[in-house]
């Protein structure tokens, strides 16, 4: 679903909301996981206004990841293929929360993708990272998250660097999985990361230094 359609976009942002580990039913028209991404969508639309950036949301056919089916990743890859037919070889940044973060990481090897912003991403042990080579990846995780493990983000960032990605994990002090605590800071940081990865503005300084030095930045206080 397009939030902003640009006739000749130079770049694009696709947002992917969270979901469940299992669930074959389609998401409801209104669901909390999608609602969590609306403030991020509005912030990104505002930050990219006037820059020929297409902004859209990935629609899932099922509520869950569903094991080896990886349904959310299948839908994300389909959305990228459709975007390529619509707009050509635009540079894409993916922004995904929780299950959407896992899907964004899984499809980052697609030719269009240049960067990934994972918000409290679901990163199981041993998740593949080879597809992240030559991509720029920032994973943001609250230290009070009780749904997905912040250590999973750090592990993926570390292994992604070894695989040839510019990658780091930012730990947000006091942040929770729903991104309600310090909500404004989640929105501001995410918008800054997206604008930086698109090349519209400099990356936030701690992330820029982390990329240069091949490490994770200090905790966001």
PDB file of C-alpha atoms in Angstrom:
ATOM      1  CA  UNK A   1       0.000   0.000   0.000  1.00  0.00           C
ATOM      2  CA  UNK A   2       1.459   3.352  -1.020  1.00  0.00           C
ATOM      3  CA  UNK A   3       1.512   6.215   1.464  1.00  0.00           C
ATOM      4  CA  UNK A   4       3.150   8.536  -1.055  1.00  0.00           C
ATOM      5  CA  UNK A   5       3.320   7.836  -4.774  1.00  0.00           C
ATOM      6  CA  UNK A   6       5.975   9.713  -6.740  1.00  0.00           C
ATOM      7  CA  UNK A   7       5.890   9.758 -10.528  1.00  0.00           C
ATOM      8  CA  UNK A   8       9.640   9.322 -10.897  1.00  0.00           C
ATOM      9  CA  UNK A   9      10.961   8.296  -7.496  1.00  0.00           C
ATOM     10  CA  UNK A  10      14.678   8.248  -6.906  1.00  0.00           C
ATOM     11  CA  UNK A  11      14.425   6.295  -3.693  1.00  0.00           C
ATOM     12  CA  UNK A  12      11.791   4.460  -1.659  1.00  0.00           C
ATOM     13  CA  UNK A  13      10.990   3.450   1.903  1.00  0.00           C
ATOM     14  CA  UNK A  14       8.936   0.349   2.687  1.00  0.00           C
ATOM     15  CA  UNK A  15       7.590  -0.178   6.206  1.00  0.00           C
ATOM     16  CA  UNK A  16       6.860  -3.627   7.629  1.00  0.00           C
ATOM     17  CA  UNK A  17       4.850  -4.034  10.821  1.00  0.00           C
ATOM     18  CA  UNK A  18       5.079  -6.849  13.328  1.00  0.00           C
ATOM     19  CA  UNK A  19       3.052 -10.022  13.654  1.00  0.00           C
ATOM     20  CA  UNK A  20       3.089 -13.432  15.308  1.00  0.00           C
ATOM     21  CA  UNK A  21       5.303 -16.465  15.138  1.00  0.00           C
ATOM     22  CA  UNK A  22       2.320 -18.525  13.909  1.00  0.00           C
ATOM     23  CA  UNK A  23      -0.958 -17.499  12.297  1.00  0.00           C
ATOM     24  CA  UNK A  24      -2.449 -18.310   8.905  1.00  0.00           C
ATOM     25  CA  UNK A  25      -5.410 -15.921   9.116  1.00  0.00           C
ATOM     26  CA  UNK A  26      -5.031 -12.599   7.287  1.00  0.00           C
ATOM     27  CA  UNK A  27      -4.375  -9.538   9.455  1.00  0.00           C
ATOM     28  CA  UNK A  28      -7.492  -7.664  10.497  1.00  0.00           C
ATOM     29  CA  UNK A  29      -8.235  -4.375   8.727  1.00  0.00           C
ATOM     30  CA  UNK A  30      -7.266  -2.627  11.962  1.00  0.00           C
ATOM     31  CA  UNK A  31      -4.597  -4.285  14.054  1.00  0.00           C
ATOM     32  CA  UNK A  32      -2.303  -3.053  16.794  1.00  0.00           C
ATOM     33  CA  UNK A  33       0.906  -4.154  15.069  1.00  0.00           C
ATOM     34  CA  UNK A  34       0.133  -2.003  12.037  1.00  0.00           C
ATOM     35  CA  UNK A  35      -1.034   0.899  14.209  1.00  0.00           C
ATOM     36  CA  UNK A  36       2.361   0.988  15.941  1.00  0.00           C
ATOM     37  CA  UNK A  37       3.981   1.905  12.636  1.00  0.00           C
ATOM     38  CA  UNK A  38       1.682   4.826  11.799  1.00  0.00           C
ATOM     39  CA  UNK A  39       3.657   7.449  13.768  1.00  0.00           C
ATOM     40  CA  UNK A  40       6.830   6.248  12.064  1.00  0.00           C
ATOM     41  CA  UNK A  41       5.141   6.495   8.676  1.00  0.00           C
ATOM     42  CA  UNK A  42       4.005  10.061   9.357  1.00  0.00           C
ATOM     43  CA  UNK A  43       7.461  11.063  10.571  1.00  0.00           C
ATOM     44  CA  UNK A  44       9.156   9.565   7.508  1.00  0.00           C
ATOM     45  CA  UNK A  45       6.655  11.202   5.161  1.00  0.00           C
ATOM     46  CA  UNK A  46       7.397  14.561   6.757  1.00  0.00           C
ATOM     47  CA  UNK A  47      11.162  14.117   6.640  1.00  0.00           C
ATOM     48  CA  UNK A  48      11.203  13.051   2.985  1.00  0.00           C
ATOM     49  CA  UNK A  49       8.706  15.595   1.654  1.00  0.00           C
ATOM     50  CA  UNK A  50       9.949  17.143  -1.581  1.00  0.00           C
ATOM     51  CA  UNK A  51      12.707  14.585  -2.167  1.00  0.00           C
ATOM     52  CA  UNK A  52      10.979  12.295  -4.708  1.00  0.00           C
ATOM     53  CA  UNK A  53      10.816   9.468  -2.172  1.00  0.00           C
ATOM     54  CA  UNK A  54       8.094   6.863  -2.586  1.00  0.00           C
ATOM     55  CA  UNK A  55       6.806   5.609   0.788  1.00  0.00           C
ATOM     56  CA  UNK A  56       4.749   2.449   1.170  1.00  0.00           C
ATOM     57  CA  UNK A  57       3.685  -0.300   3.554  1.00  0.00           C
ATOM     58  CA  UNK A  58       4.010  -4.024   2.936  1.00  0.00           C
ATOM     59  CA  UNK A  59       0.735  -5.923   3.209  1.00  0.00           C
ATOM     60  CA  UNK A  60       0.882  -9.421   4.668  1.00  0.00           C
ATOM     61  CA  UNK A  61      -1.346 -12.243   3.540  1.00  0.00           C
ATOM     62  CA  UNK A  62      -0.993 -14.024   6.913  1.00  0.00           C
ATOM     63  CA  UNK A  63      -0.592 -12.822  10.474  1.00  0.00           C
ATOM     64  CA  UNK A  64       2.327 -15.121  11.258  1.00  0.00           C
ATOM     65  CA  UNK A  65       5.825 -16.002  10.139  1.00  0.00           C
ATOM     66  CA  UNK A  66       4.802 -19.648  10.106  1.00  0.00           C
ATOM     67  CA  UNK A  67       8.081 -21.470  10.417  1.00  0.00           C
ATOM     68  CA  UNK A  68       9.881 -22.406   7.232  1.00  0.00           C
ATOM     69  CA  UNK A  69       7.142 -20.727   5.185  1.00  0.00           C
ATOM     70  CA  UNK A  70       8.531 -17.335   6.303  1.00  0.00           C
ATOM     71  CA  UNK A  71       5.341 -15.738   5.025  1.00  0.00           C
ATOM     72  CA  UNK A  72       6.242 -12.175   6.015  1.00  0.00           C
ATOM     73  CA  UNK A  73       9.530 -12.425   4.111  1.00  0.00           C
ATOM     74  CA  UNK A  74       7.729 -13.842   1.073  1.00  0.00           C
ATOM     75  CA  UNK A  75       5.356 -10.869   1.107  1.00  0.00           C
ATOM     76  CA  UNK A  76       8.221  -8.405   1.546  1.00  0.00           C
ATOM     77  CA  UNK A  77      10.072  -9.888  -1.420  1.00  0.00           C
ATOM     78  CA  UNK A  78       6.904  -9.746  -3.509  1.00  0.00           C
ATOM     79  CA  UNK A  79       6.458  -6.078  -2.588  1.00  0.00           C
ATOM     80  CA  UNK A  80      10.020  -5.326  -3.695  1.00  0.00           C
ATOM     81  CA  UNK A  81       9.473  -7.102  -7.002  1.00  0.00           C
ATOM     82  CA  UNK A  82       6.264  -5.126  -7.563  1.00  0.00           C
ATOM     83  CA  UNK A  83       8.050  -1.897  -6.667  1.00  0.00           C
ATOM     84  CA  UNK A  84      10.753  -2.661  -9.226  1.00  0.00           C
ATOM     85  CA  UNK A  85       8.117  -3.143 -11.934  1.00  0.00           C
ATOM     86  CA  UNK A  86       6.414   0.101 -10.897  1.00  0.00           C
ATOM     87  CA  UNK A  87       9.402   2.379 -10.388  1.00  0.00           C
ATOM     88  CA  UNK A  88      12.482   0.687 -11.833  1.00  0.00           C
ATOM     89  CA  UNK A  89      15.813   0.405 -10.038  1.00  0.00           C
ATOM     90  CA  UNK A  90      15.163   2.727  -7.114  1.00  0.00           C
ATOM     91  CA  UNK A  91      17.247   2.538  -3.949  1.00  0.00           C
ATOM     92  CA  UNK A  92      15.154   1.181  -1.058  1.00  0.00           C
ATOM     93  CA  UNK A  93      15.405   1.428   2.708  1.00  0.00           C
ATOM     94  CA  UNK A  94      13.338  -1.106   4.658  1.00  0.00           C
ATOM     95  CA  UNK A  95      11.960  -0.219   8.106  1.00  0.00           C
ATOM     96  CA  UNK A  96      10.602  -3.189  10.031  1.00  0.00           C
ATOM     97  CA  UNK A  97       9.356  -3.745  13.581  1.00  0.00           C
ATOM     98  CA  UNK A  98       9.573  -7.117  15.347  1.00  0.00           C
ATOM     99  CA  UNK A  99       8.503  -9.762  12.799  1.00  0.00           C
ATOM    100  CA  UNK A 100       8.708  -7.033  10.161  1.00  0.00           C
ATOM    101  CA  UNK A 101      12.311  -6.462  11.184  1.00  0.00           C
ATOM    102  CA  UNK A 102      13.062 -10.136  10.648  1.00  0.00           C
ATOM    103  CA  UNK A 103      11.410  -9.976   7.234  1.00  0.00           C
ATOM    104  CA  UNK A 104      13.364  -6.856   6.286  1.00  0.00           C
ATOM    105  CA  UNK A 105      16.650  -8.526   7.208  1.00  0.00           C
ATOM    106  CA  UNK A 106      15.698 -11.696   5.331  1.00  0.00           C
ATOM    107  CA  UNK A 107      15.044  -9.895   2.026  1.00  0.00           C
ATOM    108  CA  UNK A 108      17.877  -7.358   2.272  1.00  0.00           C
ATOM    109  CA  UNK A 109      19.747  -9.181  -0.472  1.00  0.00           C
ATOM    110  CA  UNK A 110      17.178  -7.995  -3.040  1.00  0.00           C
ATOM    111  CA  UNK A 111      18.802  -5.837  -5.729  1.00  0.00           C
ATOM    112  CA  UNK A 112      16.810  -2.738  -4.723  1.00  0.00           C
ATOM    113  CA  UNK A 113      17.660  -2.778  -1.029  1.00  0.00           C
ATOM    114  CA  UNK A 114      20.435  -0.525   0.218  1.00  0.00           C
ATOM    115  CA  UNK A 115      19.614  -0.243   3.899  1.00  0.00           C
ATOM    116  CA  UNK A 116      17.591  -1.740   6.750  1.00  0.00           C
ATOM    117  CA  UNK A 117      16.336  -0.154   9.956  1.00  0.00           C
ATOM    118  CA  UNK A 118      15.171  -2.863  12.360  1.00  0.00           C
ATOM    119  CA  UNK A 119      13.054  -1.752  15.313  1.00  0.00           C
ATOM    120  CA  UNK A 120      13.079  -4.318  18.129  1.00  0.00           C
ATOM    121  CA  UNK A 121      13.621  -6.954  15.432  1.00  0.00           C
ATOM    122  CA  UNK A 122      12.952 -10.634  15.974  1.00  0.00           C
ATOM    123  CA  UNK A 123      16.384 -12.197  15.468  1.00  0.00           C
ATOM    124  CA  UNK A 124      16.395 -15.910  16.323  1.00  0.00           C
ATOM    125  CA  UNK A 125      19.684 -17.616  17.080  1.00  0.00           C
ATOM    126  CA  UNK A 126      21.553 -18.451  13.906  1.00  0.00           C
ATOM    127  CA  UNK A 127      19.532 -16.158  11.627  1.00  0.00           C
ATOM    128  CA  UNK A 128      21.303 -15.885   8.233  1.00  0.00           C
ATOM    129  CA  UNK A 129      23.305 -12.708   7.598  1.00  0.00           C
ATOM    130  CA  UNK A 130      25.094 -13.382   4.285  1.00  0.00           C
ATOM    131  CA  UNK A 131      22.394 -11.452   2.405  1.00  0.00           C
ATOM    132  CA  UNK A 132      23.356  -8.312   4.350  1.00  0.00           C
ATOM    133  CA  UNK A 133      26.769  -7.981   2.668  1.00  0.00           C
ATOM    134  CA  UNK A 134      27.266  -4.498   1.173  1.00  0.00           C
ATOM    135  CA  UNK A 135      24.121  -3.237   2.930  1.00  0.00           C
ATOM    136  CA  UNK A 136      23.853  -0.672   5.731  1.00  0.00           C
ATOM    137  CA  UNK A 137      21.943  -2.061   8.697  1.00  0.00           C
ATOM    138  CA  UNK A 138      20.933  -0.401  11.961  1.00  0.00           C
ATOM    139  CA  UNK A 139      19.041  -2.389  14.605  1.00  0.00           C
ATOM    140  CA  UNK A 140      17.435  -0.415  17.439  1.00  0.00           C
ATOM    141  CA  UNK A 141      16.384  -2.320  20.542  1.00  0.00           C
ATOM    142  CA  UNK A 142      15.040  -1.260  23.924  1.00  0.00           C
ATOM    143  CA  UNK A 143      16.781  -2.739  26.949  1.00  0.00           C
ATOM    144  CA  UNK A 144      13.368  -3.374  28.560  1.00  0.00           C
ATOM    145  CA  UNK A 145      12.096  -5.470  25.660  1.00  0.00           C
ATOM    146  CA  UNK A 146      10.530  -8.677  26.980  1.00  0.00           C
ATOM    147  CA  UNK A 147       9.227  -9.904  23.622  1.00  0.00           C
ATOM    148  CA  UNK A 148      12.311  -9.987  21.405  1.00  0.00           C
ATOM    149  CA  UNK A 149      15.854 -10.267  22.722  1.00  0.00           C
ATOM    150  CA  UNK A 150      18.175  -7.229  22.434  1.00  0.00           C
ATOM    151  CA  UNK A 151      21.110  -9.651  22.430  1.00  0.00           C
ATOM    152  CA  UNK A 152      19.747 -11.074  19.180  1.00  0.00           C
ATOM    153  CA  UNK A 153      20.134  -7.669  17.534  1.00  0.00           C
ATOM    154  CA  UNK A 154      23.698  -7.370  18.764  1.00  0.00           C
ATOM    155  CA  UNK A 155      24.532 -10.850  17.508  1.00  0.00           C
ATOM    156  CA  UNK A 156      23.092 -10.171  14.047  1.00  0.00           C
ATOM    157  CA  UNK A 157      24.912  -6.825  13.814  1.00  0.00           C
ATOM    158  CA  UNK A 158      28.216  -8.451  14.802  1.00  0.00           C
ATOM    159  CA  UNK A 159      27.873 -11.292  12.317  1.00  0.00           C
ATOM    160  CA  UNK A 160      26.626  -8.936   9.585  1.00  0.00           C
ATOM    161  CA  UNK A 161      29.793  -6.853   9.969  1.00  0.00           C
ATOM    162  CA  UNK A 162      31.843 -10.002   9.542  1.00  0.00           C
ATOM    163  CA  UNK A 163      29.821 -10.775   6.389  1.00  0.00           C
ATOM    164  CA  UNK A 164      30.675  -7.401   4.839  1.00  0.00           C
ATOM    165  CA  UNK A 165      27.840  -5.122   5.969  1.00  0.00           C
ATOM    166  CA  UNK A 166      27.986  -1.722   7.607  1.00  0.00           C
ATOM    167  CA  UNK A 167      25.966  -2.785  10.631  1.00  0.00           C
ATOM    168  CA  UNK A 168      25.398  -1.777  14.225  1.00  0.00           C
ATOM    169  CA  UNK A 169      22.917  -2.304  17.040  1.00  0.00           C
ATOM    170  CA  UNK A 170      21.726   0.672  19.103  1.00  0.00           C
ATOM    171  CA  UNK A 171      20.459  -0.149  22.593  1.00  0.00           C
ATOM    172  CA  UNK A 172      17.837   2.320  23.798  1.00  0.00           C
ATOM    173  CA  UNK A 173      17.872   2.671  27.563  1.00  0.00           C
ATOM    174  CA  UNK A 174      14.356   2.282  28.940  1.00  0.00           C
ATOM    175  CA  UNK A 175      12.868   1.289  25.588  1.00  0.00           C
ATOM    176  CA  UNK A 176      10.206  -1.429  25.391  1.00  0.00           C
ATOM    177  CA  UNK A 177       8.990  -3.686  22.603  1.00  0.00           C
ATOM    178  CA  UNK A 178       5.899  -1.631  21.783  1.00  0.00           C
ATOM    179  CA  UNK A 179       8.080   1.497  21.422  1.00  0.00           C
ATOM    180  CA  UNK A 180       5.760   3.433  23.722  1.00  0.00           C
ATOM    181  CA  UNK A 181       8.384   4.376  26.291  1.00  0.00           C
ATOM    182  CA  UNK A 182      10.458   7.223  24.847  1.00  0.00           C
ATOM    183  CA  UNK A 183       8.166   7.104  21.805  1.00  0.00           C
ATOM    184  CA  UNK A 184       9.267  10.469  20.452  1.00  0.00           C
ATOM    185  CA  UNK A 185      12.892   9.388  20.537  1.00  0.00           C
ATOM    186  CA  UNK A 186      12.089   6.184  18.657  1.00  0.00           C
ATOM    187  CA  UNK A 187      10.406   8.274  15.942  1.00  0.00           C
ATOM    188  CA  UNK A 188      13.186  10.872  15.783  1.00  0.00           C
ATOM    189  CA  UNK A 189      15.987   8.316  15.659  1.00  0.00           C
ATOM    190  CA  UNK A 190      14.234   6.213  13.031  1.00  0.00           C
ATOM    191  CA  UNK A 191      13.561   9.240  10.843  1.00  0.00           C
ATOM    192  CA  UNK A 192      17.187  10.329  11.139  1.00  0.00           C
ATOM    193  CA  UNK A 193      18.380   6.857  10.210  1.00  0.00           C
ATOM    194  CA  UNK A 194      16.095   6.633   7.183  1.00  0.00           C
ATOM    195  CA  UNK A 195      17.076  10.096   5.941  1.00  0.00           C
ATOM    196  CA  UNK A 196      20.739   9.237   6.436  1.00  0.00           C
ATOM    197  CA  UNK A 197      20.530   5.886   4.681  1.00  0.00           C
ATOM    198  CA  UNK A 198      18.732   7.559   1.771  1.00  0.00           C
ATOM    199  CA  UNK A 199      21.508  10.147   1.578  1.00  0.00           C
ATOM    200  CA  UNK A 200      19.196  13.091   2.302  1.00  0.00           C
ATOM    201  CA  UNK A 201      20.957  14.063   5.534  1.00  0.00           C
ATOM    202  CA  UNK A 202      24.041  12.892   7.426  1.00  0.00           C
ATOM    203  CA  UNK A 203      23.543   9.782   9.525  1.00  0.00           C
ATOM    204  CA  UNK A 204      23.196  10.354  13.281  1.00  0.00           C
ATOM    205  CA  UNK A 205      26.758  10.889  14.493  1.00  0.00           C
ATOM    206  CA  UNK A 206      26.999   7.817  16.791  1.00  0.00           C
ATOM    207  CA  UNK A 207      25.867   5.555  13.941  1.00  0.00           C
ATOM    208  CA  UNK A 208      28.228   7.170  11.437  1.00  0.00           C
ATOM    209  CA  UNK A 209      31.141   6.593  13.799  1.00  0.00           C
ATOM    210  CA  UNK A 210      30.010   3.042  14.503  1.00  0.00           C
ATOM    211  CA  UNK A 211      30.025   2.271  10.776  1.00  0.00           C
ATOM    212  CA  UNK A 212      33.492   3.756  10.390  1.00  0.00           C
ATOM    213  CA  UNK A 213      34.893   1.912  13.400  1.00  0.00           C
ATOM    214  CA  UNK A 214      33.065  -1.395  12.889  1.00  0.00           C
ATOM    215  CA  UNK A 215      31.380  -1.536  16.272  1.00  0.00           C
ATOM    216  CA  UNK A 216      28.095  -0.886  18.057  1.00  0.00           C
ATOM    217  CA  UNK A 217      27.544   2.659  19.363  1.00  0.00           C
ATOM    218  CA  UNK A 218      27.015   3.451  23.012  1.00  0.00           C
ATOM    219  CA  UNK A 219      23.564   3.050  24.558  1.00  0.00           C
ATOM    220  CA  UNK A 220      21.060   5.763  23.627  1.00  0.00           C
ATOM    221  CA  UNK A 221      20.302   7.419  27.000  1.00  0.00           C
TER     222      UNK A 221
END
